[in-house]
PDB file of C-alpha atoms in Angstrom:
ATOM      1  CA  UNK R 140      13.092 -30.157  63.775  1.00 52.00           C
ATOM      2  CA  UNK R 141      12.105 -31.097  67.305  1.00 61.00           C
ATOM      3  CA  UNK R 142      11.066 -27.594  68.272  1.00 62.00           C
ATOM      4  CA  UNK R 143       8.967 -27.240  65.139  1.00 67.00           C
ATOM      5  CA  UNK R 144       7.207 -30.562  65.650  1.00 73.00           C
ATOM      6  CA  UNK R 145       6.639 -29.847  69.337  1.00 72.00           C
ATOM      7  CA  UNK R 146       5.081 -26.446  68.631  1.00 72.00           C
ATOM      8  CA  UNK R 147       2.804 -27.908  65.947  1.00 78.00           C
ATOM      9  CA  UNK R 148       1.641 -30.736  68.210  1.00 81.00           C
ATOM     10  CA  UNK R 149       0.869 -28.307  71.045  1.00 82.00           C
ATOM     11  CA  UNK R 150      -1.206 -26.189  68.644  1.00 79.00           C
ATOM     12  CA  UNK R 151      -3.128 -29.228  67.379  1.00 83.00           C
ATOM     13  CA  UNK R 152      -3.767 -30.457  70.927  1.00 85.00           C
ATOM     14  CA  UNK R 153      -5.102 -27.019  71.908  1.00 84.00           C
ATOM     15  CA  UNK R 154      -7.509 -27.101  68.980  1.00 83.00           C
ATOM     16  CA  UNK R 155      -8.642 -30.634  69.811  1.00 85.00           C
ATOM     17  CA  UNK R 156      -9.165 -29.783  73.484  1.00 86.00           C
ATOM     18  CA  UNK R 157     -11.263 -26.721  72.587  1.00 83.00           C
ATOM     19  CA  UNK R 158     -13.359 -28.775  70.175  1.00 82.00           C
ATOM     20  CA  UNK R 159     -14.022 -31.429  72.832  1.00 84.00           C
ATOM     21  CA  UNK R 160     -14.992 -28.785  75.404  1.00 83.00           C
ATOM     22  CA  UNK R 161     -17.387 -27.137  72.957  1.00 82.00           C
ATOM     23  CA  UNK R 162     -18.984 -30.491  72.096  1.00 82.00           C
ATOM     24  CA  UNK R 163     -19.460 -31.221  75.818  1.00 84.00           C
ATOM     25  CA  UNK R 164     -21.207 -27.861  76.174  1.00 84.00           C
ATOM     26  CA  UNK R 165     -23.740 -28.998  73.571  1.00 82.00           C
ATOM     27  CA  UNK R 166     -22.406 -27.404  70.398  1.00 79.00           C
ATOM     28  CA  UNK R 167     -22.791 -29.501  67.250  1.00 80.00           C
ATOM     29  CA  UNK R 168     -19.670 -31.346  66.173  1.00 76.00           C
ATOM     30  CA  UNK R 169     -19.218 -29.390  62.932  1.00 73.00           C
ATOM     31  CA  UNK R 170     -19.690 -26.023  64.661  1.00 80.00           C
ATOM     32  CA  UNK R 171     -17.234 -27.023  67.394  1.00 77.00           C
ATOM     33  CA  UNK R 172     -14.729 -28.042  64.702  1.00 75.00           C
ATOM     34  CA  UNK R 173     -15.105 -24.684  62.947  1.00 78.00           C
ATOM     35  CA  UNK R 174     -14.595 -22.785  66.191  1.00 79.00           C
ATOM     36  CA  UNK R 175     -11.506 -24.827  67.061  1.00 77.00           C
ATOM     37  CA  UNK R 176     -10.145 -24.413  63.524  1.00 77.00           C
ATOM     38  CA  UNK R 177     -10.252 -20.646  63.957  1.00 79.00           C
ATOM     39  CA  UNK R 178      -7.347 -20.759  66.441  1.00 77.00           C
ATOM     40  CA  UNK R 179      -4.438 -19.263  64.469  1.00 78.00           C
ATOM     41  CA  UNK R 180      -1.086 -21.006  64.267  1.00 74.00           C
ATOM     42  CA  UNK R 181       1.469 -19.185  66.469  1.00 69.00           C
ATOM     43  CA  UNK R 182       4.013 -18.363  63.750  1.00 69.00           C
ATOM     44  CA  UNK R 183       6.083 -15.945  65.845  1.00 70.00           C
ATOM     45  CA  UNK R 184       6.563 -18.428  68.676  1.00 68.00           C
ATOM     46  CA  UNK R 185       7.170 -21.223  66.182  1.00 68.00           C
ATOM     47  CA  UNK R 186      10.063 -19.494  64.432  1.00 73.00           C
ATOM     48  CA  UNK R 187      11.558 -17.842  67.506  1.00 75.00           C
ATOM     49  CA  UNK R 188      11.676 -21.127  69.439  1.00 72.00           C
ATOM     50  CA  UNK R 189      13.216 -22.945  66.486  1.00 72.00           C
ATOM     51  CA  UNK R 190      15.808 -20.191  66.027  1.00 76.00           C
ATOM     52  CA  UNK R 191      16.566 -20.216  69.749  1.00 76.00           C
ATOM     53  CA  UNK R 192      17.064 -23.978  69.716  1.00 75.00           C
ATOM     54  CA  UNK R 193      19.322 -23.837  66.654  1.00 78.00           C
ATOM     55  CA  UNK R 194      21.344 -20.981  68.109  1.00 81.00           C
ATOM     56  CA  UNK R 195      21.983 -22.828  71.367  1.00 79.00           C
ATOM     57  CA  UNK R 196      22.195 -26.450  70.232  1.00 80.00           C
ATOM     58  CA  UNK R 197      23.715 -26.477  66.749  1.00 83.00           C
ATOM     59  CA  UNK R 198      27.318 -25.435  67.610  1.00 87.00           C
ATOM     60  CA  UNK R 199      27.532 -28.019  70.393  1.00 86.00           C
ATOM     61  CA  UNK R 200      26.057 -30.750  68.203  1.00 86.00           C
ATOM     62  CA  UNK R 201      28.431 -30.015  65.304  1.00 89.00           C
ATOM     63  CA  UNK R 202      31.465 -29.929  67.613  1.00 91.00           C
ATOM     64  CA  UNK R 203      30.443 -33.174  69.286  1.00 91.00           C
ATOM     65  CA  UNK R 204      29.823 -34.749  65.895  1.00 92.00           C
ATOM     66  CA  UNK R 205      33.293 -33.854  64.699  1.00 94.00           C
ATOM     67  CA  UNK R 206      34.934 -35.024  67.915  1.00 94.00           C
ATOM     68  CA  UNK R 207      33.165 -38.391  67.695  1.00 93.00           C
ATOM     69  CA  UNK R 208      32.929 -39.223  64.004  1.00 95.00           C
ATOM     70  CA  UNK R 209      36.398 -38.111  62.829  1.00 96.00           C
ATOM     71  CA  UNK R 210      38.342 -40.340  65.263  1.00 95.00           C
ATOM     72  CA  UNK R 211      35.881 -43.190  64.800  1.00 96.00           C
ATOM     73  CA  UNK R 212      36.144 -43.087  61.001  1.00 95.00           C
ATOM     74  CA  UNK R 213      39.927 -42.743  61.193  1.00 96.00           C
ATOM     75  CA  UNK R 214      40.069 -45.885  63.334  1.00 95.00           C
ATOM     76  CA  UNK R 215      37.456 -47.764  61.300  1.00 95.00           C
ATOM     77  CA  UNK R 216      38.993 -47.134  57.889  1.00 94.00           C
ATOM     78  CA  UNK R 217      42.570 -47.743  59.032  1.00 95.00           C
ATOM     79  CA  UNK R 218      42.204 -50.750  61.353  1.00 95.00           C
ATOM     80  CA  UNK R 219      38.881 -52.522  60.826  1.00 94.00           C
ATOM     81  CA  UNK R 220      38.744 -55.000  57.922  1.00 95.00           C
ATOM     82  CA  UNK R 221      36.584 -53.913  54.977  1.00 94.00           C
ATOM     83  CA  UNK R 222      33.957 -56.614  55.482  1.00 95.00           C
ATOM     84  CA  UNK R 223      33.368 -55.482  59.109  1.00 95.00           C
ATOM     85  CA  UNK R 224      33.215 -51.735  58.466  1.00 95.00           C
ATOM     86  CA  UNK R 225      29.472 -51.591  57.731  1.00 95.00           C
ATOM     87  CA  UNK R 226      28.715 -53.412  60.990  1.00 96.00           C
ATOM     88  CA  UNK R 227      30.905 -51.101  63.066  1.00 95.00           C
ATOM     89  CA  UNK R 228      29.395 -48.033  61.384  1.00 95.00           C
ATOM     90  CA  UNK R 229      25.857 -49.267  62.062  1.00 96.00           C
ATOM     91  CA  UNK R 230      26.597 -49.900  65.743  1.00 96.00           C
ATOM     92  CA  UNK R 231      28.231 -46.500  66.214  1.00 95.00           C
ATOM     93  CA  UNK R 232      25.374 -44.845  64.307  1.00 96.00           C
ATOM     94  CA  UNK R 233      22.867 -46.407  66.697  1.00 96.00           C
ATOM     95  CA  UNK R 234      24.712 -44.917  69.671  1.00 94.00           C
ATOM     96  CA  UNK R 235      25.042 -41.590  67.872  1.00 93.00           C
ATOM     97  CA  UNK R 236      21.286 -41.483  67.260  1.00 92.00           C
ATOM     98  CA  UNK R 237      20.700 -42.182  70.971  1.00 90.00           C
ATOM     99  CA  UNK R 238      22.950 -39.232  71.827  1.00 87.00           C
ATOM    100  CA  UNK R 239      21.097 -36.956  69.394  1.00 86.00           C
ATOM    101  CA  UNK R 240      17.764 -38.001  70.857  1.00 84.00           C
ATOM    102  CA  UNK R 241      18.941 -37.364  74.414  1.00 83.00           C
ATOM    103  CA  UNK R 242      20.400 -33.986  73.499  1.00 79.00           C
ATOM    104  CA  UNK R 243      17.136 -33.027  71.812  1.00 75.00           C
ATOM    105  CA  UNK R 244      15.084 -33.743  74.939  1.00 73.00           C
ATOM    106  CA  UNK R 245      17.395 -32.616  77.733  1.00 68.00           C
ATOM    107  CA  UNK R 246      16.948 -29.680  80.072  1.00 57.00           C
ATOM    108  CA  UNK R 247      13.182 -29.487  80.496  1.00 49.00           C
ATOM    109  CA  UNK R 248      10.593 -28.368  78.037  1.00 50.00           C
ATOM    110  CA  UNK R 249      11.448 -25.872  75.345  1.00 49.00           C
ATOM    111  CA  UNK R 250       8.649 -23.574  76.500  1.00 52.00           C
ATOM    112  CA  UNK R 251      10.179 -23.298  79.991  1.00 57.00           C
ATOM    113  CA  UNK R 252      13.654 -22.607  78.601  1.00 52.00           C
ATOM    114  CA  UNK R 253      12.348 -20.011  76.156  1.00 51.00           C
ATOM    115  CA  UNK R 254      10.256 -18.245  78.799  1.00 58.00           C
ATOM    116  CA  UNK R 255      13.219 -18.150  81.209  1.00 59.00           C
ATOM    117  CA  UNK R 256      15.408 -16.578  78.511  1.00 54.00           C
ATOM    118  CA  UNK R 257      12.760 -13.951  77.786  1.00 56.00           C
ATOM    119  CA  UNK R 258      12.477 -13.083  81.491  1.00 64.00           C
ATOM    120  CA  UNK R 259      16.270 -12.723  81.755  1.00 63.00           C
ATOM    121  CA  UNK R 260      16.380 -10.321  78.799  1.00 55.00           C
TER     122      UNK R 260
END
């Protein structure tokens, strides 16, 4: 999801920047919008970056998920009293979401990683 959102935001920012530059050059706002709207969405880069991210990140994320959640749930449902289980699950979920966020944004920008992989190939 992160790669897809990032690619879409970059495309929208490129369009907005072009529109602003055209308006500064004296082009009417509507004409500048039409010119900026003509920038095609980079479908090939969009799907290849998302596939690359899934290929490299998904196995690690699934393995980490299993190594964290299985022991935690085993402990929670065997030791923790029933009325405290929701609280313990919420706290662990908050830390798990922090881990997922950090893993999503680690290692530099996706464009740099993707370009380095292409150069190596």
